[in-house]
Coordinates of N, CA, C and O in Angstrom, one line a residue:
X1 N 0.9 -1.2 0.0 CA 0.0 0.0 0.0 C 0.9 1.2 0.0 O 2.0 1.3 0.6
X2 N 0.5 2.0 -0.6 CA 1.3 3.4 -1.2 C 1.4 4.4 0.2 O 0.8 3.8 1.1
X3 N 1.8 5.3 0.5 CA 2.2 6.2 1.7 C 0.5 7.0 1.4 O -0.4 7.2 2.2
X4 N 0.5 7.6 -0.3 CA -0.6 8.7 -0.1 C -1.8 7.4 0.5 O -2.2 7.5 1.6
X5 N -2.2 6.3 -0.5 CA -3.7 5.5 0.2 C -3.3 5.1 1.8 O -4.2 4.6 2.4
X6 N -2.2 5.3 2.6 CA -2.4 5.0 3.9 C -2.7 6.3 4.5 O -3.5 6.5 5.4
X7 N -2.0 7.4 3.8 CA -2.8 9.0 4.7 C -4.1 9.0 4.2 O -5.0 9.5 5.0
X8 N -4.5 8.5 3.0 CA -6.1 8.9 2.7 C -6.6 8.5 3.6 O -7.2 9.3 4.3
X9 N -6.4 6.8 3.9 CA -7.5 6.0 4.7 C -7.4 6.3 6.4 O -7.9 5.7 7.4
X10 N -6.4 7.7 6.3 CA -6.1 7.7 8.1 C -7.2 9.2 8.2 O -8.1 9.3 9.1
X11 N -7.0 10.1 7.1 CA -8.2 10.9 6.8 C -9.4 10.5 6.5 O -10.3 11.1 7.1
X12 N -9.7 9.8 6.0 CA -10.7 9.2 5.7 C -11.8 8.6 7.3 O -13.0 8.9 7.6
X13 N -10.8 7.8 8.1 CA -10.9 7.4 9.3 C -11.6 8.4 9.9 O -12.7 8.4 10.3
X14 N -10.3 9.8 10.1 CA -10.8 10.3 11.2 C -11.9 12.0 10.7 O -11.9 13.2 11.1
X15 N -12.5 11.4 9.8 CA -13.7 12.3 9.7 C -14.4 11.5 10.0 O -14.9 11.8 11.0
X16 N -14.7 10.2 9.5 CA -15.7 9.2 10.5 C -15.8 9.2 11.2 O -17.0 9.5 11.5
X17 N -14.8 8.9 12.5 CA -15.1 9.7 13.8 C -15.3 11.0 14.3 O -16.0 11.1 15.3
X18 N -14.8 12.2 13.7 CA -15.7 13.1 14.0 C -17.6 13.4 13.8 O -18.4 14.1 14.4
X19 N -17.6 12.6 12.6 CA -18.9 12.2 12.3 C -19.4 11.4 13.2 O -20.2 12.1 13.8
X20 N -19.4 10.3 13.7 CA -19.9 9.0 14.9 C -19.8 9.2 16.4 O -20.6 8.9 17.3
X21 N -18.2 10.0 16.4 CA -18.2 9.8 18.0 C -18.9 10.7 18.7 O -19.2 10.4 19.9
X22 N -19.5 12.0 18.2 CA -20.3 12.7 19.2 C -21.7 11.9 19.0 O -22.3 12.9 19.0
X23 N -22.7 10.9 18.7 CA -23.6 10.6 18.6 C -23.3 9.0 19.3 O -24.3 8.6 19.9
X24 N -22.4 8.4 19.2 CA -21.5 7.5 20.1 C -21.8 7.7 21.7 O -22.3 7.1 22.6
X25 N -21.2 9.0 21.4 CA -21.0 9.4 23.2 C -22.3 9.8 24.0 O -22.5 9.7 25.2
X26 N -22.9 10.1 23.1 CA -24.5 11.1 23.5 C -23.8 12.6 24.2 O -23.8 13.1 25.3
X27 N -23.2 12.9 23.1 CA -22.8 14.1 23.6 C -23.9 15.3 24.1 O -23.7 16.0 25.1
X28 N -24.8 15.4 23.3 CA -26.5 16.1 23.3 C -27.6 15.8 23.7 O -28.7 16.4 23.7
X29 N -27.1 14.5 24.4 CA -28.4 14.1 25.1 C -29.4 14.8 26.2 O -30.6 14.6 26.3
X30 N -28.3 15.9 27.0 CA -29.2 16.2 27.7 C -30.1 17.3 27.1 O -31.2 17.7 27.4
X31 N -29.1 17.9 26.1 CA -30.1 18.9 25.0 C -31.7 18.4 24.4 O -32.1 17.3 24.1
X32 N -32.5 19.8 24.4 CA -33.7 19.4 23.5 C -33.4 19.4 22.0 O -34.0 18.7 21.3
X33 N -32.6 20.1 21.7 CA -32.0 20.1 20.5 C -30.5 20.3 20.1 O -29.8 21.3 19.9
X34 N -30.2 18.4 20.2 CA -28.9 18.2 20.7 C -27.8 19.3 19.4 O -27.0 20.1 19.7
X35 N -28.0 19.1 18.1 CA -27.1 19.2 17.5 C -27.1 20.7 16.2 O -26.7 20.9 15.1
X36 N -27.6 21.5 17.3 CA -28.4 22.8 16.5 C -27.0 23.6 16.4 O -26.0 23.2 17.0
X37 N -27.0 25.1 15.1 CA -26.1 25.6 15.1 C -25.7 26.7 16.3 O -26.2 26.9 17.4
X38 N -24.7 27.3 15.8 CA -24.0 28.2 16.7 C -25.0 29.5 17.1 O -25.2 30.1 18.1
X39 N -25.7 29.5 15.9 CA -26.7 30.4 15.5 C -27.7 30.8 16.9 O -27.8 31.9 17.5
X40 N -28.3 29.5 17.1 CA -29.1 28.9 18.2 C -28.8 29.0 19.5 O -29.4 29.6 20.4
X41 N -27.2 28.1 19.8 CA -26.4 28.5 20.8 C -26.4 29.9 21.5 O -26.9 30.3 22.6
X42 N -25.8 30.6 20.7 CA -25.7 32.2 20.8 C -27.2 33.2 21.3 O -27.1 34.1 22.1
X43 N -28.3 32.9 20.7 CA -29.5 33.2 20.8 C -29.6 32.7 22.4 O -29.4 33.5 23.3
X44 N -29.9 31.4 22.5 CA -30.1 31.2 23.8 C -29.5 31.8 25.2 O -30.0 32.3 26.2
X45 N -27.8 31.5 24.7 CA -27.2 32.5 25.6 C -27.5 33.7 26.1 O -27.6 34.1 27.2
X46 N -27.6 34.2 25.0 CA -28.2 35.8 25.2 C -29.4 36.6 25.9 O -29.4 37.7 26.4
X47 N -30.8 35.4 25.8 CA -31.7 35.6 26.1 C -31.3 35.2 27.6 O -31.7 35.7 28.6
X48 N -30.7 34.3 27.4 CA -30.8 34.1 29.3 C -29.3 35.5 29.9 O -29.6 36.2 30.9
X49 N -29.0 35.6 29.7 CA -27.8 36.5 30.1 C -29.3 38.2 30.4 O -29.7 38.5 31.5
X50 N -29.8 38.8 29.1 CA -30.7 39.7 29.1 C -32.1 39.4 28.2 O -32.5 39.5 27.0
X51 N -32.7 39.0 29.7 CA -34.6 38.6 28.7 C -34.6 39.7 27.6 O -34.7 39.4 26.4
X52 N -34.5 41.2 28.1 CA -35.1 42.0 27.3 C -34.7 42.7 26.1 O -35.1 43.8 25.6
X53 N -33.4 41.6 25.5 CA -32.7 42.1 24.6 C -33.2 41.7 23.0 O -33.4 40.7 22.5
X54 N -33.2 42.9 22.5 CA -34.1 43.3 21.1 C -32.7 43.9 20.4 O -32.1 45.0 20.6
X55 N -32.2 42.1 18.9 CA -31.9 42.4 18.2 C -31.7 44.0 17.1 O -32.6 44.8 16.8
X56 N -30.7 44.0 16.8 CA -31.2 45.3 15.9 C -31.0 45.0 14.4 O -30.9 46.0 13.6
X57 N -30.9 43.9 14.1 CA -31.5 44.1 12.7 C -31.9 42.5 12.6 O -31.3 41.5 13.2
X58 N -33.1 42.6 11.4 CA -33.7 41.1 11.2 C -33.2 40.4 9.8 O -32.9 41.2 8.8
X59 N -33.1 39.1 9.7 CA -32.5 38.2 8.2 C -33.2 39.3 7.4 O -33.8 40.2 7.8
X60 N -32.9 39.0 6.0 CA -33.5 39.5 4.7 C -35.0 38.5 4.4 O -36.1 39.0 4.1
X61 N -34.6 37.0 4.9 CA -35.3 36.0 3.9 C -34.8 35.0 5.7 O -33.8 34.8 6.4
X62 N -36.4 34.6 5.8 CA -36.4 33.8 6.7 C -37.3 32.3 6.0 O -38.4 32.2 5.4
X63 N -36.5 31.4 6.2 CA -37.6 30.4 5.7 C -38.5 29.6 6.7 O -38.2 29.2 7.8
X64 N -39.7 29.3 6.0 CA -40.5 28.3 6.3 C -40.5 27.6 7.6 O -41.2 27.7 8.5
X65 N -39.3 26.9 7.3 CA -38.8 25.6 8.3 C -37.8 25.7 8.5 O -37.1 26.6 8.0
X66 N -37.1 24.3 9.4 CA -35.6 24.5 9.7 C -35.2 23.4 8.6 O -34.0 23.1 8.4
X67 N -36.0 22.8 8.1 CA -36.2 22.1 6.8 C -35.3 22.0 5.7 O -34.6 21.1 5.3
X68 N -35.5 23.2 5.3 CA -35.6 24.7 3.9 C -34.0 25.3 4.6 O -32.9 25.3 4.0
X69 N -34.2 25.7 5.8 CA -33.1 26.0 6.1 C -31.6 25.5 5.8 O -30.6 26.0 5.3
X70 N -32.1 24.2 6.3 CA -31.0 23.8 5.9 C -30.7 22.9 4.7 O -29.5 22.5 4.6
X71 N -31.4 22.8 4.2 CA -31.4 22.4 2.7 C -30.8 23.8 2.0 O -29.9 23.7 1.1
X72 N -31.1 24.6 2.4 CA -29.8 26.1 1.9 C -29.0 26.2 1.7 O -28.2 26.5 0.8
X73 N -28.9 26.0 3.3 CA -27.3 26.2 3.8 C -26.3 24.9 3.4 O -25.1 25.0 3.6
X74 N -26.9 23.8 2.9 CA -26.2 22.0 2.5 C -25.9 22.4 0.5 O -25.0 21.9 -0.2
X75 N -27.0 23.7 0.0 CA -26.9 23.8 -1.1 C -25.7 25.1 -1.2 O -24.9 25.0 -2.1
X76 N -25.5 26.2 -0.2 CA -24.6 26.9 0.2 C -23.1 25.9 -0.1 O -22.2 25.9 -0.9
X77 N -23.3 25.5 0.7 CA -22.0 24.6 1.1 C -21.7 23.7 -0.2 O -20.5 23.7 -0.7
X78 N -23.0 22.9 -0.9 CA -22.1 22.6 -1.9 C -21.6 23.5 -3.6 O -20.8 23.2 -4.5
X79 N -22.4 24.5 -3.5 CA -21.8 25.4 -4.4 C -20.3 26.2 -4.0 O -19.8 27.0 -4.7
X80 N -20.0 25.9 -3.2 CA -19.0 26.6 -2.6 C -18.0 25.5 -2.7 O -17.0 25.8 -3.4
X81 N -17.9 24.4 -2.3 CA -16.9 23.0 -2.8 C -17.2 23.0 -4.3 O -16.1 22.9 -4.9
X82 N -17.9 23.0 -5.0 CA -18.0 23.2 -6.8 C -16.9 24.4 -7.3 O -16.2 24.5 -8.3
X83 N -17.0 25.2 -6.4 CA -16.3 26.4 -6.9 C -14.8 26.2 -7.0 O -14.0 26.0 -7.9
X84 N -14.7 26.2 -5.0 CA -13.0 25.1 -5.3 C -12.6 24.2 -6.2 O -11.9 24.5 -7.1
X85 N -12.9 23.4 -5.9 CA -13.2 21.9 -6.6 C -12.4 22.4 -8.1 O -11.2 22.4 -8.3
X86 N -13.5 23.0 -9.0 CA -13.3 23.5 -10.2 C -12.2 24.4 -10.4 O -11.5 24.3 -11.4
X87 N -12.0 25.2 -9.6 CA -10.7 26.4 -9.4 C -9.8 25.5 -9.5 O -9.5 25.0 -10.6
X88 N -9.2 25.1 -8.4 CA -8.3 23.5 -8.1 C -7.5 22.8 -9.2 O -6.3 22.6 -9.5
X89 N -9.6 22.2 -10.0 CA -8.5 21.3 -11.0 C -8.5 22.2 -12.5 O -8.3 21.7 -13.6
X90 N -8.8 23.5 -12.2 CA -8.5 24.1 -13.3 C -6.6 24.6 -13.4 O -5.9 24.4 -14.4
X91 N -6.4 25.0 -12.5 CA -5.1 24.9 -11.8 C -3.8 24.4 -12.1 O -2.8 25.0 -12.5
X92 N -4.2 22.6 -11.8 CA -3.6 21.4 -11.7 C -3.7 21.4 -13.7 O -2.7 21.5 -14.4
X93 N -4.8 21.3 -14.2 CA -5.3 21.1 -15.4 C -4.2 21.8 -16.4 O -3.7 21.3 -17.5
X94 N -4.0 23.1 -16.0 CA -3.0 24.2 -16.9 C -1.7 23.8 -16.1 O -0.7 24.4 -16.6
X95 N -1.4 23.1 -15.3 CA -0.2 23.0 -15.2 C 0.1 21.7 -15.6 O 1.4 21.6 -15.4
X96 N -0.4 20.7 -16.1 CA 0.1 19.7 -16.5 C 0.2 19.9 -17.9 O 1.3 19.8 -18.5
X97 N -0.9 20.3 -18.7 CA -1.0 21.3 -19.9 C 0.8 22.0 -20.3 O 1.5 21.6 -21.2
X98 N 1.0 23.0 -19.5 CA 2.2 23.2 -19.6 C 3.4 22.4 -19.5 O 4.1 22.4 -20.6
X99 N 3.9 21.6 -18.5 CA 4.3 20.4 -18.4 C 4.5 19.8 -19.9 O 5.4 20.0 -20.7
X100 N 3.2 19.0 -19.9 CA 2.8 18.5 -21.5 C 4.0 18.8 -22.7 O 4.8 18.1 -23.3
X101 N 3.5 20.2 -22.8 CA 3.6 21.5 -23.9 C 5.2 21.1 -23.9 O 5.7 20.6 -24.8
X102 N 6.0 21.3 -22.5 CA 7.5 21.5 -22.5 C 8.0 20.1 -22.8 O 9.2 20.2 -23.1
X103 N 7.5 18.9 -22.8 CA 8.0 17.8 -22.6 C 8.1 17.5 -24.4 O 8.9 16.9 -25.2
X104 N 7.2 17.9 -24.5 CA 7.2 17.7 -26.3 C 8.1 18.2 -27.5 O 8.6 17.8 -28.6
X105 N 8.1 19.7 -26.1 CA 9.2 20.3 -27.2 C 11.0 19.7 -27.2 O 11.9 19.6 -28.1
X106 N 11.1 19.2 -25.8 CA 12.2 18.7 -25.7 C 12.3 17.9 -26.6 O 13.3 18.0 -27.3
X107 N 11.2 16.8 -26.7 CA 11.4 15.2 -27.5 C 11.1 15.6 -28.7 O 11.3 14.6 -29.5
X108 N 10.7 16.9 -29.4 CA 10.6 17.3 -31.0 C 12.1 17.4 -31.4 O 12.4 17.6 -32.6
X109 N 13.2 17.4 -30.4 CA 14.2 17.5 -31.0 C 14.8 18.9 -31.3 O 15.6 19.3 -32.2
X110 N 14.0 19.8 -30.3 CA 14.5 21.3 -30.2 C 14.8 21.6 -28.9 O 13.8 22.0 -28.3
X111 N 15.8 21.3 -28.3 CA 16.0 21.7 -27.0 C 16.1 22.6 -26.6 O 15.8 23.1 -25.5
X112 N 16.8 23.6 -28.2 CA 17.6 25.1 -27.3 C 15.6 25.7 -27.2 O 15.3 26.1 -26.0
X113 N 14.4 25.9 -28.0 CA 13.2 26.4 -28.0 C 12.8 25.8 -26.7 O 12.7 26.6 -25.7
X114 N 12.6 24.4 -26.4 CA 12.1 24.4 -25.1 C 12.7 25.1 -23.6 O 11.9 25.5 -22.8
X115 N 14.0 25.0 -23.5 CA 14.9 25.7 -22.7 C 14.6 27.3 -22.6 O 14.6 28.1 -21.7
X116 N 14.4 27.4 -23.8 CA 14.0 29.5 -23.7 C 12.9 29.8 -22.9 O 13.0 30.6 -22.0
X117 N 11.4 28.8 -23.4 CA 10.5 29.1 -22.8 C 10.1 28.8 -21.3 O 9.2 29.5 -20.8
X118 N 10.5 27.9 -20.6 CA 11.3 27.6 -19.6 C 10.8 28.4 -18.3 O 11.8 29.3 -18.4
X119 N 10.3 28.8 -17.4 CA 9.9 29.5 -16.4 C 11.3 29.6 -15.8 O 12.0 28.6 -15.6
X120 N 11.7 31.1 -15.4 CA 12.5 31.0 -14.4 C 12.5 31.5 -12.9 O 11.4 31.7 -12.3
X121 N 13.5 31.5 -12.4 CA 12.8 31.9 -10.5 C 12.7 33.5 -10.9 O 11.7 34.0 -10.3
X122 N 13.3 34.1 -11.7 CA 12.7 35.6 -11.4 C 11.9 35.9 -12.3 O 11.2 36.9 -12.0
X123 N 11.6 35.3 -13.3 CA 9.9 34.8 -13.5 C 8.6 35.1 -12.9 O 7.6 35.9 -12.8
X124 N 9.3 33.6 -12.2 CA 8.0 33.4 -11.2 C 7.6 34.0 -10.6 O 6.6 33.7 -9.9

């Protein structure tokens, strides 16, 4: 087994456990709503710290349910990994591209042309 498939499967592992072990442990059990966001957290805090505390400004767009909510924020999240994701292997994509490009020119049998074009450190 290769070094990178042993770090995959050691990352791999331990998002699983961060996924399993708080529901493992009953980390939230004594919560009514064990696994709510920060959002929530914070609200609560606050109202208990001062009943009479009146927000000063409200969302734009409140939805429905916590449903909708979060089906948002799961569609938030994955347009946002699409964006990377695509940046990433656009990236990787032009740089092998180039790569490619230079490898060819060597083996066309023009070394001094591939050597010119050549990136250098004060280039870069």
């Amino acid at each position: 087994m290769s070094r990178n498939t042993k770090i995959n499967l050691l990352l791999l592992l331990a998002v699983a456990a961060l996924a399993v072990l708080p529901l493992a442990l009953g980390l939230g059990d004594h919560k009514k709503e064990p696994f709510t966001g920060s959002d929530g957290e914070a609200e609560t805090a606050i109202t208990q710290i001062e009943p009479d505390y009146k927000p000063w400004f409200s969302p734009l767009y409140e939805p429905p349910s916590g449903e909708i909510e979060s089906a948002l924020f799961s569609l938030q999240a994955a347009l946002g990994s699409g964006v990377l994701a695509y940046y990433f292997g656009l990236r990787r994509g032009r740089r092998q591209g180039e790569r490619r490009a230079l490898e060819r020119e060597r083996d066309s049998g023009n070394p001094a042309e591939g050597a010119a074009e050549e990136p250098t450190a004060e280039g870069a």
